mmCIF file of C-alpha atoms and ligand atoms in Angstrom:
data_model
loop_
_atom_site.group_PDB
_atom_site.id
_atom_site.type_symbol
_atom_site.label_atom_id
_atom_site.label_comp_id
_atom_site.label_asym_id
_atom_site.label_seq_id
_atom_site.Cartn_x
_atom_site.Cartn_y
_atom_site.Cartn_z
ATOM 1 C CA MET A 394 96.298 170.081 113.234
ATOM 2 C CA GLY A 395 98.770 168.000 114.493
ATOM 3 C CA THR A 396 100.656 167.243 111.322
ATOM 4 C CA GLY A 397 103.348 169.143 109.395
ATOM 5 C CA ARG A 398 102.710 172.089 106.925
ATOM 6 C CA LEU A 399 104.158 171.371 103.457
ATOM 7 C CA ARG A 400 103.676 174.882 101.854
ATOM 8 C CA VAL A 401 104.561 174.537 97.824
ATOM 9 C CA ASP A 402 104.990 177.746 96.280
ATOM 10 C CA LEU A 403 103.431 176.991 92.917
ATOM 11 C CA ASP A 404 104.164 180.871 91.614
ATOM 12 C CA ALA A 405 107.773 180.317 92.489
ATOM 13 C CA VAL A 406 107.875 177.091 90.736
ATOM 14 C CA VAL A 407 106.402 178.578 87.324
ATOM 15 C CA ALA A 408 109.049 181.517 87.795
ATOM 16 C CA ASN A 409 112.063 178.407 88.146
ATOM 17 C CA TRP A 410 110.759 177.089 84.819
ATOM 18 C CA ARG A 411 110.767 180.065 82.947
ATOM 19 C CA ALA A 412 114.065 181.197 84.167
ATOM 20 C CA LEU A 413 115.515 177.830 83.134
ATOM 21 C CA SER A 414 113.726 178.450 79.902
ATOM 22 C CA ALA A 415 114.898 181.795 79.390
ATOM 23 C CA LEU A 416 118.480 180.972 80.025
ATOM 24 C CA ALA A 417 118.024 177.747 77.563
ATOM 25 C CA ARG A 418 116.751 179.416 75.084
ATOM 26 C CA VAL A 419 114.686 176.251 73.290
ATOM 27 C CA GLU A 420 111.887 174.609 74.864
ATOM 28 C CA CYS A 421 111.379 173.777 78.682
ATOM 29 C CA GLY A 422 109.538 170.410 79.455
ATOM 30 C CA ALA A 423 109.027 169.837 83.053
ATOM 31 C CA VAL A 424 110.259 166.767 84.865
ATOM 32 C CA VAL A 425 107.729 165.767 87.114
ATOM 33 C CA LYS A 426 107.897 161.774 88.170
ATOM 34 C CA ALA A 427 107.827 160.385 91.495
ATOM 35 C CA ASP A 428 104.595 162.774 92.026
ATOM 36 C CA ALA A 429 106.514 165.975 90.967
ATOM 37 C CA TYR A 430 109.856 165.039 93.238
ATOM 38 C CA GLY A 431 107.126 164.969 96.120
ATOM 39 C CA LEU A 432 105.784 167.687 95.920
ATOM 40 C CA GLY A 433 102.323 166.819 94.324
ATOM 41 C CA ALA A 434 102.421 166.313 90.681
ATOM 42 C CA GLY A 435 98.637 167.128 89.698
ATOM 43 C CA PRO A 436 98.886 170.813 91.083
ATOM 44 C CA VAL A 437 102.349 171.690 89.647
ATOM 45 C CA ALA A 438 102.049 169.989 85.921
ATOM 46 C CA ARG A 439 98.439 171.891 86.102
ATOM 47 C CA ALA A 440 100.089 175.364 86.697
ATOM 48 C CA LEU A 441 103.149 174.702 84.780
ATOM 49 C CA ALA A 442 100.697 174.058 81.503
ATOM 50 C CA THR A 443 99.097 176.745 82.508
ATOM 51 C CA ALA A 444 102.131 179.233 82.447
ATOM 52 C CA GLY A 445 102.824 177.278 78.392
ATOM 53 C CA CYS A 446 104.722 174.101 79.687
ATOM 54 C CA ARG A 447 103.572 172.212 77.192
ATOM 55 C CA THR A 448 105.793 168.941 77.606
ATOM 56 C CA PHE A 449 105.743 166.868 80.578
ATOM 57 C CA PHE A 450 108.548 163.926 81.248
ATOM 58 C CA VAL A 451 107.584 160.975 84.051
ATOM 59 C CA ALA A 452 109.496 157.817 84.875
ATOM 60 C CA VAL A 453 106.746 155.180 84.227
ATOM 61 C CA ALA A 454 104.063 154.692 82.440
ATOM 62 C CA GLU A 455 101.546 154.525 85.538
ATOM 63 C CA GLU A 456 102.655 158.140 86.173
ATOM 64 C CA GLY A 457 101.992 159.498 82.847
ATOM 65 C CA ALA A 458 98.367 158.091 82.978
ATOM 66 C CA ALA A 459 97.318 159.612 86.484
ATOM 67 C CA LEU A 460 99.105 162.955 84.881
ATOM 68 C CA ARG A 461 96.719 162.660 81.405
ATOM 69 C CA ARG A 462 94.140 162.466 83.805
ATOM 70 C CA VAL A 463 95.298 166.468 85.431
ATOM 71 C CA LEU A 464 96.557 167.369 82.624
ATOM 72 C CA GLY A 465 93.740 166.226 79.151
ATOM 73 C CA GLU A 466 94.503 166.024 75.907
ATOM 74 C CA GLY A 467 97.234 168.138 74.213
ATOM 75 C CA PRO A 468 100.606 168.351 76.645
ATOM 76 C CA GLU A 469 102.869 165.814 75.502
ATOM 77 C CA ILE A 470 103.526 163.521 78.288
ATOM 78 C CA LEU A 471 107.571 161.161 77.599
ATOM 79 C CA VAL A 472 108.068 158.053 80.384
ATOM 80 C CA PHE A 473 111.513 157.649 80.914
ATOM 81 C CA SER A 474 111.156 153.518 81.154
ATOM 82 C CA GLY A 475 110.400 152.744 77.652
ATOM 83 C CA HIS A 476 107.481 150.365 77.006
ATOM 84 C CA MET A 477 107.638 147.760 79.606
ATOM 85 C CA ALA A 478 105.713 144.474 79.038
ATOM 86 C CA GLY A 479 102.348 145.342 79.528
ATOM 87 C CA ASP A 480 102.664 148.557 78.957
ATOM 88 C CA ALA A 481 100.728 149.276 75.992
ATOM 89 C CA PRO A 482 97.550 149.650 76.853
ATOM 90 C CA LEU A 483 98.361 152.726 79.577
ATOM 91 C CA LEU A 484 100.765 153.952 76.306
ATOM 92 C CA GLU A 485 98.040 154.162 74.225
ATOM 93 C CA GLY A 486 94.941 154.842 76.100
ATOM 94 C CA ALA A 487 96.679 157.941 78.122
ATOM 95 C CA GLY A 488 97.964 158.819 74.458
ATOM 96 C CA LEU A 489 102.023 158.216 76.622
ATOM 97 C CA VAL A 490 105.233 158.796 74.366
ATOM 98 C CA PRO A 491 107.679 155.712 75.765
ATOM 99 C CA LEU A 492 111.741 156.464 75.600
ATOM 100 C CA VAL A 493 112.868 153.071 74.156
ATOM 101 C CA ASN A 494 115.855 152.391 75.691
ATOM 102 C CA SER A 495 117.269 148.714 74.219
ATOM 103 C CA LEU A 496 115.996 147.022 70.757
ATOM 104 C CA ASP A 497 113.548 144.752 72.642
ATOM 105 C CA GLN A 498 111.946 148.110 73.729
ATOM 106 C CA LEU A 499 111.492 148.951 70.273
ATOM 107 C CA MET A 500 110.618 145.669 69.037
ATOM 108 C CA ARG A 501 107.789 145.741 71.338
ATOM 109 C CA GLN A 502 106.551 149.274 70.594
ATOM 110 C CA ILE A 503 106.920 148.103 67.016
ATOM 111 C CA GLU A 504 104.802 145.108 67.206
ATOM 112 C CA ALA A 505 102.280 146.640 70.262
ATOM 113 C CA LEU A 506 101.288 150.151 68.935
ATOM 114 C CA PRO A 507 102.422 150.301 65.093
ATOM 115 C CA GLY A 508 102.154 154.110 64.712
ATOM 116 C CA HIS A 509 102.134 155.140 67.772
ATOM 117 C CA PRO A 510 104.374 158.143 68.778
ATOM 118 C CA PHE A 511 107.882 157.279 70.724
ATOM 119 C CA GLY A 512 110.929 158.776 71.528
ATOM 120 C CA ILE A 513 114.540 156.743 71.930
ATOM 121 C CA GLN A 514 116.987 157.042 74.838
ATOM 122 C CA ILE A 515 120.698 156.748 73.553
ATOM 123 C CA ASP A 516 123.287 156.064 76.489
ATOM 124 C CA THR A 517 126.072 158.070 75.742
ATOM 125 C CA GLY A 518 128.174 156.928 79.133
ATOM 126 C CA MET A 519 126.059 156.818 82.335
ATOM 127 C CA ASN A 520 125.585 152.861 81.507
ATOM 128 C CA ARG A 521 121.934 153.052 83.223
ATOM 129 C CA LEU A 522 118.990 153.665 80.239
ATOM 130 C CA GLY A 523 119.677 153.530 76.691
ATOM 131 C CA MET A 524 121.128 151.939 73.625
ATOM 132 C CA GLU A 525 124.761 152.207 73.057
ATOM 133 C CA LEU A 526 126.931 153.318 70.336
ATOM 134 C CA SER A 527 126.784 149.526 68.976
ATOM 135 C CA GLU A 528 123.419 148.512 69.743
ATOM 136 C CA TRP A 529 122.375 152.532 68.127
ATOM 137 C CA ALA A 530 124.338 151.601 64.806
ATOM 138 C CA ALA A 531 122.924 148.573 64.476
ATOM 139 C CA VAL A 532 119.353 149.736 64.906
ATOM 140 C CA ALA A 533 119.123 153.275 63.840
ATOM 141 C CA GLU A 534 117.995 152.329 59.860
ATOM 142 C CA ILE A 535 114.952 150.293 61.612
ATOM 143 C CA ALA A 536 114.347 152.421 64.797
ATOM 144 C CA LEU A 537 114.437 156.069 62.319
ATOM 145 C CA GLU A 538 111.732 154.058 59.356
ATOM 146 C CA GLN A 539 109.209 154.621 62.404
ATOM 147 C CA ASN A 540 109.350 158.011 62.782
ATOM 148 C CA PRO A 541 110.944 158.523 66.284
ATOM 149 C CA VAL A 542 109.774 162.298 67.775
ATOM 150 C CA LEU A 543 112.401 162.355 70.105
ATOM 151 C CA LEU A 544 116.448 160.893 70.670
ATOM 152 C CA MET A 545 117.548 161.986 74.016
ATOM 153 C CA SER A 546 120.415 160.872 76.586
ATOM 154 C CA HIS A 547 121.074 161.836 80.116
ATOM 155 C CA LEU A 548 124.683 163.529 81.476
ATOM 156 C CA ALA A 549 125.763 161.608 84.406
ATOM 157 C CA CYS A 550 128.238 164.649 85.792
ATOM 158 C CA ALA A 551 126.155 167.673 85.040
ATOM 159 C CA ASP A 552 126.300 169.381 88.562
ATOM 160 C CA GLU A 553 129.936 169.649 88.239
ATOM 161 C CA PRO A 554 130.628 172.024 85.041
ATOM 162 C CA ASP A 555 134.095 170.799 84.981
ATOM 163 C CA HIS A 556 133.808 167.462 84.683
ATOM 164 C CA PRO A 557 135.178 166.148 81.512
ATOM 165 C CA MET A 558 132.644 163.424 81.543
ATOM 166 C CA ASN A 559 130.313 166.435 80.738
ATOM 167 C CA PRO A 560 132.198 166.935 77.082
ATOM 168 C CA TYR A 561 132.643 163.373 76.559
ATOM 169 C CA GLN A 562 128.893 162.516 76.204
ATOM 170 C CA LEU A 563 128.260 165.746 74.251
ATOM 171 C CA ASP A 564 130.461 164.385 71.923
ATOM 172 C CA LEU A 565 129.153 160.800 71.425
ATOM 173 C CA PHE A 566 125.381 162.407 71.700
ATOM 174 C CA ARG A 567 126.399 164.409 68.807
ATOM 175 C CA GLN A 568 128.045 161.789 67.198
ATOM 176 C CA MET A 569 125.076 159.582 67.579
ATOM 177 C CA THR A 570 122.700 161.796 66.220
ATOM 178 C CA ASP A 571 124.153 164.578 64.113
ATOM 179 C CA GLY A 572 121.874 165.382 60.566
ATOM 180 C CA ILE A 573 119.145 163.136 61.790
ATOM 181 C CA GLY A 574 117.112 165.117 61.861
ATOM 182 C CA VAL A 575 114.949 164.374 64.643
ATOM 183 C CA ARG A 576 114.303 166.084 67.757
ATOM 184 C CA ARG A 577 117.143 165.889 70.294
ATOM 185 C CA SER A 578 117.052 166.702 74.177
ATOM 186 C CA LEU A 579 120.109 165.933 76.572
ATOM 187 C CA ALA A 580 120.057 168.669 79.040
ATOM 188 C CA ALA A 581 118.615 168.273 82.569
ATOM 189 C CA THR A 582 118.339 170.855 84.522
ATOM 190 C CA GLY A 583 122.608 170.525 85.328
ATOM 191 C CA GLY A 584 122.929 170.559 81.443
ATOM 192 C CA ILE A 585 121.169 173.918 81.196
ATOM 193 C CA LEU A 586 123.744 175.530 83.330
ATOM 194 C CA LEU A 587 126.399 174.197 81.434
ATOM 195 C CA GLY A 588 125.316 176.603 78.436
ATOM 196 C CA PRO A 589 124.107 176.353 75.429
ATOM 197 C CA ASP A 590 126.033 173.805 73.263
ATOM 198 C CA TYR A 591 124.301 171.277 75.466
ATOM 199 C CA VAL A 592 120.541 172.528 76.064
ATOM 200 C CA PHE A 593 119.589 170.835 71.536
ATOM 201 C CA ASP A 594 115.578 171.530 71.080
ATOM 202 C CA LEU A 595 114.229 170.355 73.952
ATOM 203 C CA CYS A 596 115.182 170.218 77.503
ATOM 204 C CA ARG A 597 113.904 168.664 81.076
ATOM 205 C CA PRO A 598 114.811 170.245 84.464
ATOM 206 C CA GLY A 599 113.462 168.370 87.125
ATOM 207 C CA ILE A 600 115.097 169.443 90.665
ATOM 208 C CA GLY A 601 115.995 173.303 89.538
ATOM 209 C CA LEU A 602 111.787 173.321 89.152
ATOM 210 C CA TYR A 603 111.373 172.895 92.510
ATOM 211 C CA GLY A 604 114.034 174.753 94.352
ATOM 212 C CA GLY A 605 117.280 172.959 94.047
ATOM 213 C CA LEU A 606 120.792 172.663 93.582
ATOM 214 C CA PRO A 607 122.702 173.078 90.796
ATOM 215 C CA PHE A 608 120.199 176.128 89.958
ATOM 216 C CA GLU A 609 121.479 178.428 92.781
ATOM 217 C CA HIS A 610 119.222 181.269 91.836
ATOM 218 C CA ALA A 611 116.161 179.369 91.805
ATOM 219 C CA HIS A 612 113.583 180.534 93.618
ATOM 220 C CA PRO A 613 112.827 178.682 96.932
ATOM 221 C CA VAL A 614 109.446 176.494 96.626
ATOM 222 C CA VAL A 615 108.995 174.579 100.005
ATOM 223 C CA THR A 616 108.559 175.656 103.418
ATOM 224 C CA LEU A 617 107.917 173.114 106.254
ATOM 225 C CA ASP A 618 106.228 173.762 109.504
ATOM 226 C CA LEU A 619 106.042 171.596 112.349
ATOM 227 C CA PRO A 620 103.749 171.961 114.973
ATOM 228 C CA VAL A 621 104.968 172.199 118.840
ATOM 229 C CA ILE A 622 102.749 169.227 120.634
ATOM 230 C CA GLN A 623 104.397 170.196 124.031
ATOM 231 C CA VAL A 624 106.539 171.931 125.911
ATOM 232 C CA ARG A 625 108.672 171.672 129.083
ATOM 233 C CA ASP A 626 111.177 172.436 131.140
ATOM 234 C CA LEU A 627 114.440 170.296 132.463
ATOM 235 C CA ALA A 628 116.716 170.840 135.004
ATOM 236 C CA PRO A 629 120.765 169.997 134.315
ATOM 237 C CA GLY A 630 121.358 166.346 134.380
ATOM 238 C CA GLU A 631 118.057 165.396 133.471
ATOM 239 C CA VAL A 632 117.964 163.675 129.637
ATOM 240 C CA ALA A 633 115.459 163.091 126.519
ATOM 241 C CA GLY A 634 114.431 160.640 124.138
ATOM 242 C CA TYR A 635 115.566 157.267 123.480
ATOM 243 C CA GLY A 636 118.513 155.981 124.380
ATOM 244 C CA ASN A 637 119.301 158.772 126.734
ATOM 245 C CA ALA A 638 120.850 160.315 123.694
ATOM 246 C CA TRP A 639 120.777 163.624 125.246
ATOM 247 C CA GLN A 640 121.607 165.504 128.162
ATOM 248 C CA ALA A 641 120.715 168.857 129.759
ATOM 249 C CA GLU A 642 123.935 171.155 130.918
ATOM 250 C CA ARG A 643 122.302 174.193 131.524
ATOM 251 C CA PRO A 644 117.975 174.353 132.854
ATOM 252 C CA SER A 645 116.433 173.893 129.058
ATOM 253 C CA ARG A 646 113.057 174.183 128.063
ATOM 254 C CA LEU A 647 112.200 171.386 124.987
ATOM 255 C CA ALA A 648 110.224 171.670 122.227
ATOM 256 C CA THR A 649 108.738 168.324 120.890
ATOM 257 C CA LEU A 650 107.217 168.907 117.337
ATOM 258 C CA SER A 651 105.000 166.973 115.371
ATOM 259 C CA ALA A 652 107.227 165.278 112.433
ATOM 260 C CA GLY A 653 109.779 162.237 112.429
ATOM 261 C CA TYR A 654 111.519 159.999 110.409
ATOM 262 C CA ALA A 655 108.299 158.240 109.119
ATOM 263 C CA ASP A 656 107.697 162.295 107.064
ATOM 264 C CA GLY A 657 111.391 162.170 105.923
ATOM 265 C CA ILE A 658 113.402 164.121 108.490
ATOM 266 C CA PHE A 659 116.245 161.067 108.378
ATOM 267 C CA ARG A 660 117.054 159.486 111.246
ATOM 268 C CA ALA A 661 120.779 159.933 110.303
ATOM 269 C CA LEU A 662 120.203 163.749 111.238
ATOM 270 C CA SER A 663 119.384 163.324 114.919
ATOM 271 C CA HIS A 664 122.898 165.081 116.084
ATOM 272 C CA ASN A 665 122.667 167.224 112.962
ATOM 273 C CA LEU A 666 119.551 169.108 113.022
ATOM 274 C CA VAL A 667 118.485 172.645 112.960
ATOM 275 C CA LEU A 668 115.035 173.987 113.633
ATOM 276 C CA TRP A 669 114.541 177.693 113.144
ATOM 277 C CA HIS A 670 111.744 180.134 114.688
ATOM 278 C CA GLY A 671 112.108 183.072 112.360
ATOM 279 C CA ASP A 672 116.346 183.683 112.611
ATOM 280 C CA THR A 673 116.596 182.118 115.773
ATOM 281 C CA PRO A 674 118.195 178.499 115.352
ATOM 282 C CA CYS A 675 116.524 175.971 117.807
ATOM 283 C CA PRO A 676 119.002 172.555 117.759
ATOM 284 C CA ALA A 677 117.247 169.348 117.724
ATOM 285 C CA VAL A 678 118.031 167.330 120.706
ATOM 286 C CA GLY A 679 118.430 163.096 121.098
ATOM 287 C CA ARG A 680 117.139 161.113 118.003
ATOM 288 C CA ILE A 681 114.629 161.322 115.363
ATOM 289 C CA SER A 682 111.652 159.016 116.275
ATOM 290 C CA MET A 683 109.378 157.993 113.781
ATOM 291 C CA ASP A 684 106.473 160.705 114.584
ATOM 292 C CA LEU A 685 108.579 163.386 116.641
ATOM 293 C CA VAL A 686 111.164 165.986 117.160
ATOM 294 C CA ILE A 687 112.362 167.238 120.470
ATOM 295 C CA ALA A 688 114.050 171.019 119.800
ATOM 296 C CA ASP A 689 116.416 172.932 122.392
ATOM 297 C CA VAL A 690 113.912 176.271 122.679
ATOM 298 C CA THR A 691 115.825 177.756 125.344
ATOM 299 C CA ASP A 692 117.137 180.987 124.347
ATOM 300 C CA LEU A 693 113.189 181.747 122.788
ATOM 301 C CA PRO A 694 111.696 184.576 124.770
ATOM 302 C CA GLU A 695 108.533 182.659 124.235
ATOM 303 C CA GLU A 696 106.782 179.012 123.723
ATOM 304 C CA PRO A 697 106.495 178.575 120.106
ATOM 305 C CA ASP A 698 103.868 177.097 118.084
ATOM 306 C CA SER A 699 105.868 175.635 115.754
ATOM 307 C CA LEU A 700 109.226 176.104 114.116
ATOM 308 C CA THR A 701 110.056 175.839 110.884
ATOM 309 C CA LEU A 702 112.291 172.997 108.849
ATOM 310 C CA ILE A 703 112.695 173.756 105.359
ATOM 311 C CA GLY A 704 112.516 178.024 104.978
ATOM 312 C CA PRO A 705 114.328 180.916 104.408
ATOM 313 C CA ARG A 706 116.786 179.700 107.104
ATOM 314 C CA GLN A 707 117.520 176.208 105.775
ATOM 315 C CA THR A 708 117.042 175.347 101.732
ATOM 316 C CA ILE A 709 116.589 171.091 101.224
ATOM 317 C CA ASP A 710 120.014 170.969 100.045
ATOM 318 C CA GLN A 711 121.280 172.456 103.591
ATOM 319 C CA LEU A 712 119.160 169.779 105.122
ATOM 320 C CA ALA A 713 120.354 167.402 103.012
ATOM 321 C CA ALA A 714 124.166 168.151 103.718
ATOM 322 C CA GLY A 715 123.502 167.249 107.318
ATOM 323 C CA ALA A 716 122.242 164.088 106.610
ATOM 324 C CA GLY A 717 124.920 163.113 103.701
ATOM 325 C CA THR A 718 122.454 163.532 100.379
ATOM 326 C CA ILE A 719 121.238 165.948 97.891
ATOM 327 C CA GLY A 720 118.010 168.169 97.687
ATOM 328 C CA TYR A 721 116.573 165.492 95.701
ATOM 329 C CA GLU A 722 116.242 162.883 98.445
ATOM 330 C CA VAL A 723 115.269 165.331 100.704
ATOM 331 C CA LEU A 724 111.742 166.449 98.654
ATOM 332 C CA THR A 725 111.199 163.059 97.289
ATOM 333 C CA ALA A 726 111.136 161.513 101.359
ATOM 334 C CA LEU A 727 108.731 164.208 102.367
ATOM 335 C CA GLY A 728 106.258 161.651 103.635
ATOM 336 C CA ALA A 729 102.320 161.421 102.397
ATOM 337 C CA ARG A 730 101.266 162.946 106.049
ATOM 338 C CA LEU A 731 102.530 165.924 105.826
ATOM 339 C CA ALA A 732 99.041 168.283 105.080
ATOM 340 C CA ARG A 733 100.501 169.544 101.526
ATOM 341 C CA SER A 734 99.064 173.184 100.661
ATOM 342 C CA HIS A 735 99.897 174.745 97.119
ATOM 343 C CA VAL A 736 99.843 178.281 96.885
ATOM 344 C CA GLY A 737 100.019 181.359 94.912
ATOM 345 C CA ALA A 738 98.586 182.796 91.887
ATOM 346 C CA SER A 739 99.451 179.891 90.269
ATOM 347 C CA ALA A 740 97.389 177.294 92.655
HETATM 348 C C1 PLP B 252 114.693 162.858 86.840
HETATM 349 C C2 PLP B 252 115.570 162.907 85.187
HETATM 350 C C3 PLP B 252 115.878 164.236 84.922
HETATM 351 C C4 PLP B 252 115.646 165.500 85.639
HETATM 352 O O1 PLP B 252 116.744 165.788 86.369
HETATM 353 P P1 PLP B 252 117.234 167.121 87.149
HETATM 354 O O2 PLP B 252 118.526 167.033 87.277
HETATM 355 O O3 PLP B 252 116.047 166.967 88.023
HETATM 356 O O4 PLP B 252 116.637 168.230 86.025
HETATM 357 C C5 PLP B 252 116.138 164.525 83.212
HETATM 358 N N1 PLP B 252 116.170 163.727 82.793
HETATM 359 C C6 PLP B 252 116.132 162.211 83.173
HETATM 360 C C7 PLP B 252 116.469 161.423 82.205
HETATM 361 C C8 PLP B 252 115.994 162.346 84.841
HETATM 362 O O5 PLP B 252 116.004 160.746 85.104
#
């Protein structure tokens, strides 16, 4: 097989969901938007549903309709983008719950799908999605007559526990929703870790399920091995890769691996990437190209069949740090060309 091999440990996903549920002590749903952060929404959602997860979140109605085909009737599927123009047939056909973001969306919902369940997003300071305090004050009465199933908001700085934005948003959320008696949701992964004040009735973890920070105690979910296509020996002074960006300083052995920036190995990592053979680091050399990475395997006792990019010695967050980004982006950038396999008893 010529492609990189991406293994997704579904038992680890389920263990992370159980661990976050135990921390939250309230119902935990699962955020499976963007194809479950690139790991395969179908297998991930099926495993979580089997483990008892009843509530799933997606970004757009199209994702929700695809997820409904996987999950069948029963689990609740909520849509963060709310009710966009033209969504009504999808929302109705797949039994999705839009989380309406504005008065416009609320009116669209009431007109197009009267009696169909929906939730409401409230903006508590992130200024991204949801009704603000003044809009909510004007709309709440009409909205509540329609019996929304959820009131939710999203924290902007939950990955920084001491950030003053966290208590600020919590206060505002309480001010806007206390006493209403509708199910509430504020916390994603970071919010669960902030403690019981932040969890309300339903949590919405995403990244923590997939082994990423800020859930430090997450079980690792992903391993990515890249096959070696060719190995060659270089004399000192020889160069490698586009732009001759690397030059051998000693007699060197280089392995060319099958994966590149088209697979989500950011080109910006070119001078900052290490692959692993067991416990031995093998630095990437030269520039990362579209389909290939070259690694220095001089220090290995034998020619490797493959090297590990994500695994026990390198987490998604460590890889992300080298590129100045976050684990979320590493996961969602992993390309469609990688051969994904879903392993574990939950698969
Ligand atoms: C993506 C997202 C989540 C999940 O966040 P994580 O940090 O991955 O746990 C929860 N709620 C909303 C509104 C989101 O957009």
